PDB file of C-alpha atoms in Angstrom:
ATOM      1  CA  GLN A  13      -9.480 -12.105  -7.740  1.00 92.00           C
ATOM      2  CA  VAL A  14      -9.028  -9.431  -5.142  1.00 94.00           C
ATOM      3  CA  GLN A  15      -7.676  -6.331  -6.791  1.00 95.00           C
ATOM      4  CA  LEU A  16      -7.032  -2.833  -5.578  1.00 97.00           C
ATOM      5  CA  VAL A  17      -5.741  -0.346  -8.176  1.00 97.00           C
ATOM      6  CA  GLU A  18      -4.184   3.080  -7.083  1.00 98.00           C
ATOM      7  CA  SER A  19      -4.063   6.133  -9.285  1.00 98.00           C
ATOM      8  CA  GLY A  20      -3.591   9.789  -9.319  1.00 98.00           C
ATOM      9  CA  GLY A  21      -0.110  10.179  -8.050  1.00 98.00           C
ATOM     10  CA  ASP A  22       1.964  13.105  -9.390  1.00 97.00           C
ATOM     11  CA  SER A  23       4.725  15.603  -8.599  1.00 98.00           C
ATOM     12  CA  VAL A  24       3.495  18.773  -6.705  1.00 98.00           C
ATOM     13  CA  GLN A  25       5.149  21.689  -5.019  1.00 98.00           C
ATOM     14  CA  PRO A  26       5.012  22.034  -1.214  1.00 98.00           C
ATOM     15  CA  GLY A  27       1.776  23.503  -0.160  1.00 98.00           C
ATOM     16  CA  GLY A  28      -0.045  21.950  -3.044  1.00 98.00           C
ATOM     17  CA  SER A  29      -2.934  19.556  -3.079  1.00 98.00           C
ATOM     18  CA  LEU A  30      -3.429  16.255  -4.794  1.00 98.00           C
ATOM     19  CA  GLU A  31      -5.959  13.434  -4.694  1.00 98.00           C
ATOM     20  CA  VAL A  32      -5.156   9.742  -5.036  1.00 98.00           C
ATOM     21  CA  SER A  33      -7.749   7.056  -5.709  1.00 98.00           C
ATOM     22  CA  CYS A  34      -8.201   3.362  -5.208  1.00 98.00           C
ATOM     23  CA  THR A  35     -10.520   1.189  -7.227  1.00 98.00           C
ATOM     24  CA  ALA A  36     -11.491  -2.152  -5.873  1.00 97.00           C
ATOM     25  CA  SER A  37     -12.772  -5.337  -7.585  1.00 96.00           C
ATOM     26  CA  GLY A  38     -13.005  -9.031  -6.886  1.00 96.00           C
ATOM     27  CA  PHE A  39     -14.511  -8.919  -3.399  1.00 96.00           C
ATOM     28  CA  THR A  40     -17.433  -7.482  -1.448  1.00 97.00           C
ATOM     29  CA  PHE A  41     -16.193  -3.951  -1.165  1.00 97.00           C
ATOM     30  CA  VAL A  42     -18.802  -2.789   1.397  1.00 97.00           C
ATOM     31  CA  ASN A  43     -17.642  -5.433   3.915  1.00 97.00           C
ATOM     32  CA  TYR A  44     -14.172  -4.115   4.360  1.00 97.00           C
ATOM     33  CA  TYR A  45     -12.297  -1.120   5.785  1.00 97.00           C
ATOM     34  CA  ILE A  46      -9.963   0.482   3.276  1.00 97.00           C
ATOM     35  CA  ASN A  47      -6.596   1.838   4.408  1.00 98.00           C
ATOM     36  CA  TRP A  48      -3.925   3.945   2.899  1.00 98.00           C
ATOM     37  CA  VAL A  49      -0.245   3.270   3.613  1.00 98.00           C
ATOM     38  CA  ARG A  50       2.819   4.852   2.120  1.00 98.00           C
ATOM     39  CA  GLN A  51       6.454   4.103   1.846  1.00 97.00           C
ATOM     40  CA  ALA A  52       9.213   6.721   1.342  1.00 95.00           C
ATOM     41  CA  PRO A  53      12.425   5.683  -0.262  1.00 89.00           C
ATOM     42  CA  GLY A  54      14.604   3.795   2.215  1.00 93.00           C
ATOM     43  CA  LYS A  55      12.036   3.883   4.864  1.00 96.00           C
ATOM     44  CA  GLU A  56       9.472   1.456   6.359  1.00 96.00           C
ATOM     45  CA  LEU A  57       5.852   1.253   5.384  1.00 96.00           C
ATOM     46  CA  GLU A  58       3.812   3.859   7.324  1.00 97.00           C
ATOM     47  CA  TRP A  59       0.086   3.738   8.013  1.00 97.00           C
ATOM     48  CA  VAL A  60      -1.625   6.993   6.707  1.00 98.00           C
ATOM     49  CA  SER A  61      -5.447   6.654   7.060  1.00 98.00           C
ATOM     50  CA  SER A  62      -8.337   4.318   7.266  1.00 98.00           C
ATOM     51  CA  VAL A  63     -12.129   4.428   6.605  1.00 98.00           C
ATOM     52  CA  ASN A  64     -14.751   2.104   7.846  1.00 97.00           C
ATOM     53  CA  THR A  65     -17.195   0.144   5.755  1.00 97.00           C
ATOM     54  CA  GLY A  66     -19.942   2.804   5.716  1.00 95.00           C
ATOM     55  CA  GLY A  67     -17.528   5.709   5.204  1.00 94.00           C
ATOM     56  CA  ARG A  68     -18.721   7.575   8.374  1.00 96.00           C
ATOM     57  CA  SER A  69     -15.575   6.719  10.594  1.00 97.00           C
ATOM     58  CA  THR A  70     -12.219   7.867   9.481  1.00 98.00           C
ATOM     59  CA  TYR A  71      -8.809   7.717  11.075  1.00 97.00           C
ATOM     60  CA  TYR A  72      -5.489   9.448  10.433  1.00 98.00           C
ATOM     61  CA  ALA A  73      -2.012   9.392  11.433  1.00 97.00           C
ATOM     62  CA  ASP A  74      -0.914  12.418  13.382  1.00 97.00           C
ATOM     63  CA  SER A  75       1.496  13.391  10.644  1.00 97.00           C
ATOM     64  CA  VAL A  76      -1.409  13.962   8.223  1.00 98.00           C
ATOM     65  CA  LYS A  77      -4.339  14.857  10.466  1.00 98.00           C
ATOM     66  CA  GLY A  78      -5.978  18.133   9.403  1.00 97.00           C
ATOM     67  CA  ARG A  79      -4.403  17.993   5.948  1.00 98.00           C
ATOM     68  CA  PHE A  80      -5.673  14.647   4.392  1.00 98.00           C
ATOM     69  CA  ILE A  81      -9.238  13.529   3.967  1.00 98.00           C
ATOM     70  CA  ILE A  82     -10.241   9.973   3.235  1.00 98.00           C
ATOM     71  CA  SER A  83     -13.562   9.110   1.603  1.00 98.00           C
ATOM     72  CA  ARG A  84     -15.270   6.222  -0.054  1.00 98.00           C
ATOM     73  CA  ASP A  85     -18.005   5.454  -2.531  1.00 98.00           C
ATOM     74  CA  ASN A  86     -19.461   2.095  -2.033  1.00 98.00           C
ATOM     75  CA  ILE A  87     -21.521   2.336  -5.278  1.00 97.00           C
ATOM     76  CA  LYS A  88     -18.340   2.914  -7.480  1.00 98.00           C
ATOM     77  CA  LYS A  89     -16.080   0.812  -5.192  1.00 98.00           C
ATOM     78  CA  THR A  90     -13.631   3.526  -4.834  1.00 98.00           C
ATOM     79  CA  VAL A  91     -11.654   5.276  -2.023  1.00 98.00           C
ATOM     80  CA  HIS A  92     -10.150   8.704  -2.331  1.00 98.00           C
ATOM     81  CA  LEU A  93      -7.493  10.410  -0.403  1.00 98.00           C
ATOM     82  CA  GLN A  94      -7.469  14.204  -0.644  1.00 98.00           C
ATOM     83  CA  MET A  95      -4.083  15.478   0.312  1.00 98.00           C
ATOM     84  CA  ASN A  96      -3.752  19.228   1.043  1.00 98.00           C
ATOM     85  CA  ASN A  97      -0.868  21.355   2.186  1.00 98.00           C
ATOM     86  CA  LEU A  98       1.507  18.725   1.101  1.00 98.00           C
ATOM     87  CA  LYS A  99       5.003  18.582   2.599  1.00 98.00           C
ATOM     88  CA  PRO A 100       8.175  16.970   1.248  1.00 96.00           C
ATOM     89  CA  GLU A 101       7.865  14.366   3.929  1.00 96.00           C
ATOM     90  CA  ASP A 102       4.707  13.199   2.215  1.00 98.00           C
ATOM     91  CA  THR A 103       6.682  11.942  -0.693  1.00 98.00           C
ATOM     92  CA  GLY A 104       6.385   8.224  -1.216  1.00 98.00           C
ATOM     93  CA  THR A 105       4.506   5.399  -2.921  1.00 98.00           C
ATOM     94  CA  TYR A 106       0.927   5.298  -1.673  1.00 98.00           C
ATOM     95  CA  TYR A 107      -0.879   1.986  -1.477  1.00 98.00           C
ATOM     96  CA  CYS A 108      -4.491   1.093  -0.530  1.00 97.00           C
ATOM     97  CA  VAL A 109      -4.980  -2.131   1.463  1.00 97.00           C
ATOM     98  CA  ARG A 110      -8.163  -3.745   2.710  1.00 97.00           C
ATOM     99  CA  SER A 111      -8.884  -4.933   6.247  1.00 95.00           C
ATOM    100  CA  SER A 112     -11.753  -6.481   8.129  1.00 92.00           C
ATOM    101  CA  TYR A 113     -11.433  -4.296  11.075  1.00 93.00           C
ATOM    102  CA  TYR A 114      -9.503  -1.332  12.585  1.00 92.00           C
ATOM    103  CA  ASN A 115      -6.922  -1.675  15.253  1.00 92.00           C
ATOM    104  CA  ASP A 116      -6.316   1.552  17.161  1.00 90.00           C
ATOM    105  CA  TYR A 117      -3.239   0.278  18.919  1.00 91.00           C
ATOM    106  CA  ASP A 118      -1.530  -1.341  15.845  1.00 91.00           C
ATOM    107  CA  HIS A 119      -2.756   0.119  12.703  1.00 92.00           C
ATOM    108  CA  MET A 120      -0.879  -2.288  10.494  1.00 91.00           C
ATOM    109  CA  GLU A 121      -1.984  -5.467  12.267  1.00 92.00           C
ATOM    110  CA  PRO A 122      -5.325  -6.055  10.480  1.00 92.00           C
ATOM    111  CA  LEU A 123      -4.132  -5.059   7.066  1.00 94.00           C
ATOM    112  CA  ASP A 124      -4.449  -7.704   4.243  1.00 92.00           C
ATOM    113  CA  PHE A 125      -1.232  -6.884   2.500  1.00 91.00           C
ATOM    114  CA  ALA A 126      -1.880  -9.542  -0.089  1.00 90.00           C
ATOM    115  CA  SER A 127      -4.522  -7.203  -1.457  1.00 89.00           C
ATOM    116  CA  ARG A 128      -2.132  -4.312  -1.839  1.00 91.00           C
ATOM    117  CA  GLY A 129      -1.934  -2.844  -5.385  1.00 89.00           C
ATOM    118  CA  GLN A 130       1.149  -1.534  -7.274  1.00 95.00           C
ATOM    119  CA  GLY A 131       0.917   1.830  -5.696  1.00 97.00           C
ATOM    120  CA  THR A 132       0.873   5.345  -6.964  1.00 98.00           C
ATOM    121  CA  GLN A 133       3.923   7.749  -6.651  1.00 98.00           C
ATOM    122  CA  VAL A 134       3.559  11.113  -4.855  1.00 98.00           C
ATOM    123  CA  THR A 135       6.465  13.404  -5.036  1.00 98.00           C
ATOM    124  CA  VAL A 136       6.416  16.759  -3.177  1.00 98.00           C
ATOM    125  CA  SER A 137       9.317  18.960  -4.116  1.00 96.00           C
ATOM    126  CA  SER A 138      10.079  22.504  -5.147  1.00 94.00           C
TER     127      SER A 138
END
């Protein structure tokens, strides 16, 4: 079955860096965009970043642009989110979700949330 497994979450200090990863199985990985979303305690789910099927087109929320880098390896069926200069407001559970396309007007609309994994916790605190 479709499975996305997130890993790499940790506790870091503000200004630090962390890479979270997503490993896919059970579907034709190369045919799908992969997206990262996050949820802070008591807040709604927030779109963070997306990468297209080939990995050459990437998209970022304004809140992370210039600090986060998304990449994918279609051989290993993995997606990575390199997070630099982390801020306390980056704290949350990070999920990867697949989609068949990207919607620049409503980033959440195409996301297949049934594919969402258990998430990985990122905590940014001094």
